[in-house]
Tab-separated table of C-alpha atoms in Angstrom:
chain	number	residue	atom	x	y	z
A	1	MET	CA	70.103	26.122	-14.709
A	2	PRO	CA	67.740	26.157	-17.685
A	3	ALA	CA	64.965	28.646	-17.608
A	4	ARG	CA	61.488	27.571	-16.533
A	5	ARG	CA	59.133	27.524	-19.446
A	6	ALA	CA	55.476	28.522	-19.616
A	7	PRO	CA	52.952	26.318	-21.468
A	8	ASP	CA	53.484	28.366	-24.676
A	9	GLY	CA	57.224	27.886	-24.587
A	10	GLY	CA	58.317	31.614	-23.833
A	11	PRO	CA	60.652	32.272	-20.807
A	12	LEU	CA	58.377	33.019	-17.786
A	13	GLY	CA	55.552	33.076	-20.178
A	14	ARG	CA	54.374	35.874	-22.481
A	15	TRP	CA	52.411	37.480	-19.568
A	16	ALA	CA	55.632	37.848	-17.560
A	17	VAL	CA	57.405	39.368	-20.540
A	18	ARG	CA	54.593	41.933	-21.039
A	19	LEU	CA	54.539	42.673	-17.358
A	20	ALA	CA	58.273	43.308	-17.512
A	21	VAL	CA	57.939	45.590	-20.425
A	22	ARG	CA	55.409	47.620	-18.698
A	23	VAL	CA	57.538	47.778	-15.497
A	24	ALA	CA	60.567	48.934	-17.647
A	25	ALA	CA	58.373	51.476	-19.419
A	26	LEU	CA	57.104	52.813	-16.072
A	27	GLY	CA	60.742	53.064	-14.772
A	28	ALA	CA	61.924	54.772	-17.843
A	29	ALA	CA	59.042	57.233	-17.748
A	30	ALA	CA	59.603	57.892	-14.045
A	31	ALA	CA	63.319	58.581	-14.703
A	32	ALA	CA	62.582	60.897	-17.555
A	33	THR	CA	60.019	62.789	-15.437
A	34	GLY	CA	62.698	63.130	-12.737
A	35	TRP	CA	65.354	64.390	-15.144
A	36	ALA	CA	62.917	66.806	-16.772
A	37	LEU	CA	61.895	68.197	-13.404
A	38	ALA	CA	65.496	68.733	-12.468
A	39	SER	CA	66.003	70.937	-15.529
A	40	PRO	CA	64.266	74.276	-15.107
A	41	LEU	CA	64.561	74.948	-19.006
A	42	ARG	CA	62.380	72.042	-20.160
A	43	PRO	CA	59.011	72.272	-18.603
A	44	ALA	CA	57.207	70.803	-21.763
A	45	THR	CA	59.419	67.746	-21.621
A	46	ALA	CA	58.692	67.272	-17.979
A	47	LEU	CA	54.906	67.244	-18.571
A	48	LEU	CA	55.281	64.787	-21.416
A	49	ALA	CA	57.458	62.488	-19.319
A	50	ALA	CA	54.889	62.775	-16.540
A	51	ALA	CA	52.075	61.728	-18.881
A	52	LEU	CA	54.071	58.897	-20.159
A	53	ALA	CA	54.640	57.649	-16.660
A	54	LEU	CA	51.019	57.764	-15.818
A	55	ALA	CA	50.156	55.824	-19.032
A	56	ALA	CA	52.782	53.256	-18.131
A	57	PHE	CA	51.374	52.954	-14.652
A	58	GLY	CA	47.836	52.617	-15.951
A	59	ALA	CA	48.997	49.843	-18.398
A	60	LEU	CA	50.711	47.998	-15.522
A	61	TRP	CA	47.734	48.307	-13.281
A	62	ARG	CA	45.300	46.987	-15.965
A	63	GLU	CA	47.629	44.142	-16.730
A	64	ALA	CA	47.882	43.108	-13.028
A	65	ARG	CA	44.129	43.578	-12.451
A	66	ARG	CA	43.109	41.611	-15.559
A	67	GLY	CA	44.051	38.112	-14.325
A	68	HIS	CA	43.252	38.645	-10.709
A	69	ALA	CA	39.706	39.823	-11.517
A	70	ALA	CA	39.104	36.745	-13.488
A	71	VAL	CA	40.564	34.442	-10.890
A	72	GLY	CA	38.511	36.331	-8.138
A	73	ALA	CA	35.314	35.805	-9.982
A	74	LEU	CA	36.091	32.060	-10.255
A	75	LEU	CA	36.754	31.742	-6.547
A	76	GLU	CA	33.433	33.459	-5.795
A	77	ALA	CA	31.714	31.010	-8.199
A	78	LEU	CA	33.513	28.153	-6.288
A	79	VAL	CA	32.275	29.361	-2.941
A	80	ALA	CA	28.767	29.802	-4.376
A	81	GLY	CA	28.651	26.416	-5.921
A	82	ASP	CA	28.064	27.795	-9.378
A	83	GLY	CA	29.447	25.338	-11.677
A	84	THR	CA	28.408	27.199	-14.875
A	85	ARG	CA	30.830	29.953	-14.587
A	86	ARG	CA	33.902	29.894	-16.981
A	87	LEU	CA	37.292	31.438	-16.581
A	88	ASP	CA	37.680	34.355	-19.015
A	89	GLY	CA	39.986	37.261	-19.177
A	90	LEU	CA	43.247	35.746	-18.247
A	91	PRO	CA	46.249	36.540	-20.436
A	92	PRO	CA	47.166	33.467	-22.440
A	93	GLY	CA	50.372	31.731	-21.330
A	94	ALA	CA	50.424	33.343	-17.928
A	95	ASP	CA	51.155	31.655	-14.647
A	96	LEU	CA	47.832	33.006	-13.528
A	97	GLU	CA	46.320	31.092	-16.394
A	98	ARG	CA	47.564	27.850	-14.822
A	99	LEU	CA	46.083	28.815	-11.588
A	100	GLY	CA	42.837	29.668	-13.207
A	101	THR	CA	42.745	26.310	-15.102
A	102	ALA	CA	43.317	24.485	-11.853
A	103	LEU	CA	40.434	26.402	-10.159
A	104	GLN	CA	38.241	25.816	-13.180
A	105	ALA	CA	38.814	22.023	-12.941
A	106	LEU	CA	38.196	22.169	-9.274
A	107	LEU	CA	34.874	23.909	-9.900
A	108	GLU	CA	33.864	21.424	-12.536
A	109	ARG	CA	34.744	18.489	-10.330
A	110	GLU	CA	32.659	20.017	-7.544
A	111	ARG	CA	29.738	20.572	-9.917
A	112	ALA	CA	29.974	16.916	-11.119
A	113	ALA	CA	30.067	15.734	-7.408
A	114	ARG	CA	27.088	17.902	-6.582
A	115	LEU	CA	24.938	16.636	-9.590
A	116	ALA	CA	25.893	13.042	-8.619
A	117	LEU	CA	24.670	13.803	-5.033
A	118	GLU	CA	21.411	15.320	-6.507
A	119	ARG	CA	20.889	12.257	-8.604
A	120	ARG	CA	21.283	9.853	-5.713
A	121	GLN	CA	19.047	12.105	-3.559
A	122	ALA	CA	16.454	12.005	-6.219
A	123	GLN	CA	16.670	8.183	-6.389
A	124	TRP	CA	16.310	7.820	-2.724
A	125	LEU	CA	13.289	10.173	-2.643
A	126	ALA	CA	11.710	8.242	-5.539
A	127	LEU	CA	12.451	4.920	-3.711
A	128	VAL	CA	10.831	6.236	-0.454
A	129	GLU	CA	7.862	7.753	-2.331
A	130	HIS	CA	6.995	4.407	-3.823
A	131	VAL	CA	7.603	2.277	-0.847
A	132	PRO	CA	4.273	0.509	-0.267
A	133	LEU	CA	4.486	1.084	3.577
A	134	PRO	CA	3.268	4.260	5.192
A	135	LEU	CA	6.380	6.178	6.466
A	136	LEU	CA	6.301	8.985	8.967
A	137	ALA	CA	8.955	11.271	10.471
A	138	ILE	CA	7.898	12.464	14.040
A	139	ASP	CA	9.759	15.409	15.438
A	140	ALA	CA	10.409	16.449	19.178
A	141	GLU	CA	7.328	18.725	19.121
A	142	GLY	CA	4.959	15.783	18.465
A	143	ARG	CA	4.347	16.692	14.762
A	144	ALA	CA	4.344	13.977	12.164
A	145	THR	CA	5.448	14.428	8.517
A	146	LEU	CA	4.072	11.931	5.876
A	147	LEU	CA	6.954	10.958	3.801
A	148	ASN	CA	5.494	8.964	0.901
A	149	HIS	CA	2.396	8.194	-1.053
A	150	ALA	CA	1.321	5.295	0.998
A	151	ALA	CA	1.196	7.439	4.100
A	152	ARG	CA	-0.764	10.223	2.345
A	153	ARG	CA	-3.248	7.634	1.050
A	154	CYS	CA	-3.848	6.272	4.575
A	155	PHE	CA	-3.906	9.587	6.453
A	156	GLY	CA	-4.735	12.290	3.910
A	157	ALA	CA	-2.545	14.862	2.284
A	158	ALA	CA	-2.160	17.314	5.319
A	159	SER	CA	1.543	17.260	6.425
A	160	PRO	CA	2.976	17.954	8.923
A	161	ARG	CA	0.221	17.332	11.321
A	162	PRO	CA	-0.107	17.001	15.232
A	163	LEU	CA	0.005	13.374	16.456
A	164	ASP	CA	-3.471	13.864	18.075
A	165	SER	CA	-5.153	13.912	14.630
A	166	PHE	CA	-4.174	10.197	14.171
A	167	ASP	CA	-6.756	9.189	16.699
A	168	ALA	CA	-9.260	9.731	13.924
A	169	PHE	CA	-7.869	6.723	12.095
A	170	GLY	CA	-7.996	4.420	15.035
A	171	PRO	CA	-8.499	4.452	18.771
A	172	GLY	CA	-5.109	4.880	20.531
A	173	LEU	CA	-3.085	5.326	17.402
A	174	ALA	CA	-1.726	8.723	18.384
A	175	GLY	CA	-0.675	7.413	21.820
A	176	ALA	CA	1.040	4.248	20.120
A	177	LEU	CA	2.945	6.577	17.786
A	178	ARG	CA	4.189	8.745	20.679
A	179	GLN	CA	5.616	5.615	22.559
A	180	ASP	CA	9.275	5.001	22.212
A	181	PRO	CA	9.649	2.136	21.414
A	182	PRO	CA	6.143	1.920	19.991
A	183	PRO	CA	3.910	-1.207	20.390
A	184	ALA	CA	4.594	-4.064	18.041
A	185	LEU	CA	0.946	-3.956	16.694
A	186	VAL	CA	-1.487	-1.169	16.181
A	187	GLU	CA	-5.036	-1.122	14.541
A	188	LEU	CA	-6.014	1.204	11.706
A	189	HIS	CA	-9.687	2.030	10.877
A	190	PRO	CA	-9.624	3.375	7.370
A	191	ALA	CA	-12.842	5.143	6.125
A	192	ASP	CA	-15.122	2.689	4.377
A	193	GLU	CA	-12.797	-0.369	5.052
A	194	ALA	CA	-12.578	-2.977	7.734
A	195	ALA	CA	-10.034	-2.581	10.543
A	196	GLN	CA	-6.492	-3.481	9.694
A	197	SER	CA	-3.687	-4.690	11.919
A	198	LEU	CA	-0.300	-2.893	11.337
A	199	ARG	CA	3.175	-3.895	12.452
A	200	VAL	CA	5.255	-0.745	13.761
A	201	SER	CA	8.888	-0.303	13.283
A	202	ALA	CA	10.681	2.764	14.427
A	203	GLY	CA	14.199	4.215	14.474
A	204	THR	CA	15.998	7.599	14.886
A	205	ALA	CA	17.664	9.553	12.007
A	206	LEU	CA	18.618	13.020	11.048
A	207	PHE	CA	15.882	14.458	8.901
A	208	ASP	CA	15.679	18.050	7.554
A	209	GLY	CA	18.559	18.851	9.861
A	210	ARG	CA	16.937	17.593	13.035
A	211	LEU	CA	16.969	14.343	14.870
A	212	GLN	CA	13.627	12.678	14.371
A	213	ARG	CA	11.929	9.289	14.824
A	214	LEU	CA	11.112	7.508	11.588
A	215	VAL	CA	8.161	5.137	11.797
A	216	ALA	CA	7.180	2.514	9.360
A	217	LEU	CA	3.749	0.976	9.413
A	218	GLN	CA	3.483	-2.494	7.734
A	219	PRO	CA	-0.006	-3.729	7.022
A	220	ILE	CA	-0.310	-7.465	8.024
A	221	GLN	CA	-4.050	-7.907	8.052
A	222	ALA	CA	-3.929	-9.950	4.746
A	223	GLU	CA	-1.248	-12.220	6.220
A	224	LEU	CA	-3.401	-12.627	9.421
A	225	ASP	CA	-6.543	-13.345	7.467
A	226	ALA	CA	-4.683	-15.848	5.073
A	227	ALA	CA	-3.240	-17.634	8.155
A	228	GLU	CA	-6.509	-17.818	9.822
A	229	SER	CA	-8.153	-19.180	6.615
A	230	ARG	CA	-5.457	-21.763	6.259
A	231	LEU	CA	-5.833	-22.919	9.882
A	232	SER	CA	-9.644	-23.142	9.588
A	233	ALA	CA	-9.382	-24.907	6.322
A	234	ASP	CA	-6.933	-27.555	7.748
A	235	LEU	CA	-9.028	-28.044	10.818
A	236	LEU	CA	-12.203	-28.503	8.735
A	237	ARG	CA	-10.459	-30.959	6.404
A	238	VAL	CA	-9.252	-33.208	9.325
A	239	LEU	CA	-12.603	-33.083	10.974
A	240	THR	CA	-14.611	-33.744	7.870
A	241	HIS	CA	-12.361	-36.607	6.872
A	242	GLU	CA	-12.603	-38.303	10.269
A	243	VAL	CA	-16.274	-37.826	10.609
A	244	MET	CA	-17.108	-38.962	7.072
A	245	ASN	CA	-14.819	-41.977	7.600
A	246	SER	CA	-16.963	-43.077	10.711
A	247	LEU	CA	-20.287	-41.777	9.457
A	248	THR	CA	-20.408	-43.478	6.111
A	249	PRO	CA	-20.319	-47.101	7.316
A	250	VAL	CA	-22.768	-46.293	10.132
A	251	THR	CA	-25.300	-44.872	7.618
A	252	SER	CA	-24.821	-47.931	5.412
A	253	LEU	CA	-25.341	-50.404	8.233
A	254	LEU	CA	-28.483	-48.484	9.497
A	255	ARG	CA	-30.041	-48.688	6.022
A	256	SER	CA	-29.207	-52.463	5.864
A	257	ALA	CA	-30.533	-53.215	9.315
A	258	GLU	CA	-33.805	-51.284	8.429
A	259	ALA	CA	-34.173	-53.108	5.039
A	260	LEU	CA	-33.733	-56.570	6.958
A	261	LEU	CA	-36.728	-55.902	9.236
A	262	PRO	CA	-40.026	-57.475	8.074
A	263	PRO	CA	-42.957	-55.069	7.930
A	264	ALA	CA	-45.302	-55.401	10.892
A	265	PRO	CA	-48.770	-56.337	9.574
A	266	GLY	CA	-51.494	-54.144	11.038
A	267	ALA	CA	-49.215	-52.245	13.242
A	268	ALA	CA	-49.018	-48.474	12.646
A	269	ALA	CA	-45.555	-47.002	13.198
A	270	ALA	CA	-45.293	-43.804	15.317
A	271	PRO	CA	-43.934	-40.812	13.606
A	272	ALA	CA	-40.206	-40.609	13.403
A	273	GLY	CA	-38.730	-39.024	16.589
A	274	MET	CA	-41.863	-39.718	18.612
A	275	PRO	CA	-42.009	-42.521	21.226
A	276	ALA	CA	-43.995	-45.518	20.330
A	277	PRO	CA	-47.419	-45.872	22.043
A	278	PRO	CA	-48.025	-48.698	24.378
A	279	GLY	CA	-48.794	-52.114	22.813
A	280	THR	CA	-46.920	-51.249	19.631
A	281	ASP	CA	-45.127	-54.116	17.927
A	282	PRO	CA	-41.442	-54.194	19.117
A	283	LEU	CA	-40.368	-54.671	15.383
A	284	ALA	CA	-42.300	-51.464	14.472
A	285	THR	CA	-40.574	-49.704	17.336
A	286	LEU	CA	-37.196	-50.889	16.195
A	287	ARG	CA	-37.998	-49.986	12.529
A	288	GLN	CA	-38.934	-46.409	13.757
A	289	ALA	CA	-35.745	-46.063	15.672
A	290	LEU	CA	-33.542	-47.314	12.845
A	291	GLY	CA	-35.342	-44.830	10.513
A	292	THR	CA	-34.761	-41.927	12.848
A	293	ALA	CA	-31.105	-42.920	13.284
A	294	THR	CA	-30.589	-43.176	9.574
A	295	ARG	CA	-32.167	-39.656	8.812
A	296	ARG	CA	-30.013	-38.116	11.485
A	297	ALA	CA	-26.953	-39.769	10.109
A	298	GLU	CA	-27.803	-38.530	6.583
A	299	GLY	CA	-28.508	-35.059	7.906
A	300	LEU	CA	-25.037	-35.121	9.614
A	301	ALA	CA	-23.394	-36.314	6.349
A	302	GLN	CA	-24.996	-33.160	4.604
A	303	PHE	CA	-23.782	-30.952	7.357
A	304	VAL	CA	-20.303	-32.282	6.908
A	305	GLU	CA	-20.553	-31.694	3.152
A	306	ARG	CA	-21.345	-28.076	3.793
A	307	TYR	CA	-18.111	-28.056	5.989
A	308	ARG	CA	-16.240	-29.246	2.989
A	309	ALA	CA	-17.543	-26.428	0.968
A	310	VAL	CA	-16.274	-23.807	3.381
A	311	ALA	CA	-12.880	-25.590	3.623
A	312	ARG	CA	-12.304	-25.893	-0.054
A	313	PRO	CA	-9.501	-23.778	-1.309
A	314	LEU	CA	-10.320	-21.206	-3.904
A	315	GLN	CA	-8.536	-20.500	-7.159
A	316	VAL	CA	-8.954	-16.870	-7.969
A	317	ARG	CA	-8.391	-15.622	-11.539
A	318	THR	CA	-8.922	-11.834	-11.411
A	319	ALA	CA	-9.572	-9.675	-14.566
A	320	PRO	CA	-11.300	-6.376	-14.975
A	321	VAL	CA	-15.000	-6.723	-14.428
A	322	ASP	CA	-17.362	-3.996	-15.785
A	323	ALA	CA	-19.389	-2.860	-12.719
A	324	HIS	CA	-22.292	-1.687	-14.783
A	325	ALA	CA	-22.622	-5.051	-16.591
A	326	LEU	CA	-22.250	-6.985	-13.278
A	327	ALA	CA	-24.909	-4.969	-11.643
A	328	ALA	CA	-27.277	-5.306	-14.501
A	329	SER	CA	-26.863	-9.193	-14.417
A	330	LEU	CA	-27.454	-9.252	-10.640
A	331	ALA	CA	-30.540	-7.049	-11.053
A	332	ARG	CA	-31.969	-9.477	-13.567
A	333	LEU	CA	-31.246	-12.503	-11.348
A	334	PHE	CA	-32.842	-10.649	-8.348
A	335	ALA	CA	-35.985	-9.708	-10.204
A	336	ALA	CA	-36.522	-13.287	-11.422
A	337	GLU	CA	-36.219	-14.536	-7.776
A	338	TRP	CA	-37.847	-11.628	-5.920
A	339	PRO	CA	-40.973	-9.980	-7.398
A	340	ALA	CA	-41.386	-6.270	-7.014
A	341	GLU	CA	-44.175	-6.640	-4.431
A	342	ARG	CA	-41.785	-8.593	-2.083
A	343	ALA	CA	-38.455	-6.688	-2.481
A	344	ARG	CA	-37.057	-3.954	-4.625
A	345	LEU	CA	-33.482	-3.493	-5.699
A	346	ALA	CA	-31.936	-0.021	-6.210
A	347	LEU	CA	-28.591	0.407	-7.971
A	348	ASP	CA	-26.127	3.098	-6.988
A	349	LEU	CA	-23.153	3.115	-9.441
A	350	PRO	CA	-20.726	5.682	-10.736
A	351	THR	CA	-21.824	7.608	-13.876
A	352	GLY	CA	-18.773	6.797	-15.828
A	353	PRO	CA	-16.804	3.697	-16.519
A	354	PHE	CA	-15.916	1.677	-13.522
A	355	ALA	CA	-14.315	-1.743	-13.309
A	356	LEU	CA	-13.556	-4.173	-10.571
A	357	GLN	CA	-10.455	-6.217	-10.498
A	358	ALA	CA	-12.044	-9.641	-9.533
A	359	ASP	CA	-12.938	-13.232	-10.432
A	360	ARG	CA	-16.508	-12.733	-11.659
A	361	ASP	CA	-17.245	-16.429	-11.441
A	362	LEU	CA	-16.586	-16.297	-7.671
A	363	LEU	CA	-17.802	-12.762	-6.922
A	364	GLU	CA	-21.196	-12.859	-8.766
A	365	PRO	CA	-22.658	-15.761	-6.697
A	366	VAL	CA	-21.364	-14.100	-3.465
A	367	LEU	CA	-23.082	-10.803	-4.331
A	368	MET	CA	-26.323	-12.678	-5.317
A	369	ASN	CA	-26.390	-14.421	-1.996
A	370	LEU	CA	-25.850	-11.145	-0.157
A	371	LEU	CA	-28.852	-9.663	-2.123
A	372	ARG	CA	-30.812	-12.681	-1.254
A	373	ASN	CA	-30.085	-12.309	2.445
A	374	ALA	CA	-30.961	-8.479	2.256
A	375	ALA	CA	-34.244	-9.319	0.553
A	376	GLN	CA	-35.120	-11.755	3.340
A	377	ALA	CA	-34.265	-9.194	5.885
A	378	GLY	CA	-36.425	-6.272	4.529
A	379	THR	CA	-38.383	-5.007	1.471
A	380	ARG	CA	-35.856	-2.591	0.022
A	381	VAL	CA	-32.269	-3.445	-1.036
A	382	ARG	CA	-29.508	-1.298	-2.291
A	383	LEU	CA	-26.452	-2.350	-4.284
A	384	ALA	CA	-23.741	0.256	-4.558
A	385	MET	CA	-20.291	0.179	-6.199
A	386	ARG	CA	-17.689	2.958	-6.128
A	387	ARG	CA	-14.088	3.776	-5.314
A	388	SER	CA	-13.116	4.016	-1.729
A	389	ALA	CA	-11.038	6.925	-0.191
A	390	SER	CA	-7.826	4.784	-0.635
A	391	GLY	CA	-8.625	3.951	-4.245
A	392	ARG	CA	-9.922	0.440	-3.805
A	393	SER	CA	-13.066	-1.008	-5.147
A	394	LEU	CA	-15.916	-0.935	-2.741
A	395	VAL	CA	-19.212	-2.896	-2.995
A	396	GLU	CA	-22.152	-2.337	-0.617
A	397	VAL	CA	-25.233	-4.279	-0.105
A	398	GLU	CA	-27.755	-2.700	2.250
A	399	ASP	CA	-31.277	-3.430	3.322
A	400	ASP	CA	-34.037	-1.801	5.416
A	401	GLY	CA	-34.419	-4.570	7.847
A	402	PRO	CA	-33.764	-4.538	11.620
A	403	GLY	CA	-29.979	-4.702	11.177
A	404	ILE	CA	-27.436	-6.548	13.073
A	405	PRO	CA	-26.430	-5.652	16.783
A	406	PRO	CA	-22.776	-4.487	16.929
A	407	GLU	CA	-21.873	-7.311	19.367
A	408	ARG	CA	-22.976	-9.853	16.865
A	409	ARG	CA	-21.441	-8.418	13.740
A	410	ALA	CA	-18.127	-10.300	14.005
A	411	GLU	CA	-19.995	-13.671	14.480
A	412	VAL	CA	-21.988	-13.572	11.238
A	413	PHE	CA	-18.897	-14.614	9.280
A	414	LEU	CA	-18.266	-17.712	11.448
A	415	PRO	CA	-19.263	-20.913	9.592
A	416	PHE	CA	-22.663	-22.253	10.383
A	417	PHE	CA	-23.682	-19.130	12.499
A	418	THR	CA	-27.179	-17.984	11.424
A	419	THR	CA	-29.983	-15.857	12.897
A	420	ARG	CA	-32.665	-17.560	10.727
A	421	ALA	CA	-34.321	-20.860	11.566
A	422	GLU	CA	-34.016	-22.130	7.998
A	423	GLY	CA	-30.496	-20.744	7.444
A	424	HIS	CA	-27.438	-22.861	7.178
A	425	GLY	CA	-24.750	-20.347	8.197
A	426	VAL	CA	-22.577	-21.079	5.129
A	427	GLY	CA	-23.138	-18.080	2.902
A	428	LEU	CA	-21.387	-15.253	4.669
A	429	ALA	CA	-18.506	-17.622	5.615
A	430	LEU	CA	-18.128	-18.438	1.954
A	431	ALA	CA	-18.396	-14.643	1.038
A	432	ARG	CA	-15.593	-13.952	3.440
A	433	GLN	CA	-13.394	-16.779	2.027
A	434	VAL	CA	-13.916	-15.304	-1.476
A	435	VAL	CA	-13.097	-11.683	-0.549
A	436	LEU	CA	-10.071	-12.691	1.416
A	437	ALA	CA	-8.949	-14.664	-1.492
A	438	HIS	CA	-9.101	-11.534	-3.484
A	439	GLY	CA	-6.905	-9.768	-0.956
A	440	GLY	CA	-9.813	-7.669	0.278
A	441	SER	CA	-11.923	-7.424	3.370
A	442	ILE	CA	-15.616	-7.609	4.316
A	443	ARG	CA	-17.424	-6.223	7.334
A	444	VAL	CA	-20.984	-5.418	8.562
A	445	ASP	CA	-22.012	-1.795	9.446
A	446	ALA	CA	-25.239	0.023	10.094
A	447	GLY	CA	-26.701	1.124	6.805
A	448	GLN	CA	-26.602	4.937	6.169
A	449	VAL	CA	-29.068	5.056	3.357
A	450	LEU	CA	-31.762	2.322	4.189
A	451	GLY	CA	-31.122	1.993	7.868
A	452	GLY	CA	-30.727	-1.783	8.074
A	453	ALA	CA	-27.600	-3.991	7.712
A	454	CYS	CA	-24.891	-2.913	5.312
A	455	LEU	CA	-22.358	-5.543	4.068
A	456	ARG	CA	-19.331	-3.684	2.814
A	457	LEU	CA	-16.782	-5.498	0.517
A	458	VAL	CA	-13.428	-3.904	-0.312
A	459	LEU	CA	-11.434	-5.554	-3.140
C-alpha cells in the first residue's frame, strides 16, 4: 500500500518526521540515562544523559504545543466571531496545518456571511427609515418606539415613550393604538396644521428579541380632500350645465317680451319688486313684472357663473417662491387698496432666506383675498410665513376682529357661505381649492397675536 503523502510530498509530512526524530531522541536519551544510572562508575555520564533526555522532552513538548496553540487560538476566534484572526505558528506541511487551513476557511466563510447579513440589515434599516409612513413598535408594557423619520417628525424625537403621551397629538389616539386590532381610521392633530385622517395597519413581529405589535399610520387626508373636491366639482358642473341650459332661453325670452311691450304714455311704473298701485296701466304692470323677472334671471345666471369658478379644475405649476418678495408684493397691493387709517398690515417673516414651493399665480390672489377679508373684519392685519414643526411651509393671515365662533369654522370654506351681507361666499372656497391642489391644508383658528380670526395655510 503506497504511503500517504502530505501536501509537501514527504511521507506523513515533515512535521511527522520532526516529531518522530524528537521521540526517538527522547527514547535514546532515556535509555542512555538508564544505562548510566545502572553503572555506578559513570556518574558524569548519567548526568549528561539525563540532561539530554530533558532537552529531548522539552523539544518534543514545544513541537506538540506549537500547532495546538495556533489551532486553539483559531477556534477561540471562531467562537468569538472574529474573522480578522489568521492562523500562524503551525509547522509547514503538517497534518495540523490542513486542519488549521480548514478552520481558517470556515472562519472566513462565517465572517463573509456575517458581513452579508450586516449589509442586508443596514439596507432594511435604511428602507424603514425612509418609508414615508410613521412606523411604531408597541411592547407589552404599553411603550411605543418610533421606528423611522416619519414617526419622529409626527410625534417628536422621544423614543420609547408611553402610549398615554400620544393623546397630545389627537383625542383618543392613545386608546386607538392600544386596541388590538386597532380602528381602521384615527385622527391626528399636528401642531400648526389641520387635522389629518390616518389609516391604521397593525401586525405582530419579533423586534429587539421581544414579540411586539408593529403599527403603520398612513395619511389619507390628501386623498379624502381630493375625492371631496372631485365630487363637488362634478356635482357643480352638472348643476351649472343644467341650470344654464334652462336659464339662458328664459332670460332671452323675457328680454324679448319686455322689448315687445309698447311704452305706457303718462303711466308711471312702480319700482321693480313693488306691487303696482291701484289704477296703474296693466301694460305698465306687465312691463314691471317682466323687468323684475329678467333681473332675477340675470342675477341667477351670475350666481351660476360663480359656481363654475369654484368647480373649475386647477392646474398647479409649483416652483420655489421667495417669501420675502411675495410678502413685499402683497404689502404694496394691500397699501394701495387699504389706506393706513383704515387698516395696517404687519409682516412676520424669517430673518434668513425662506422659499415656498407653490404656484405664485394661484397663491398670490388667494393671499390677497384673505388679507382683504381680514381688513374688512378689523383694523390690524398680520401676515406671517415660517416653517412648521413638521418642516412644511406655513402661512398665517390674522386680524383683530371679532373672530369666527368654533362651531362655524368648518362652514366658512363651503361655497357661497358668507357672514357679510355684501359677500358672495366664493373667496374662501376658492382658497381651499387652491391649497388642496398644492397638497396642503387650510383651517381657521383663534388668533394668538391679534386676537381675531387666523387663517392658517400649510403647503
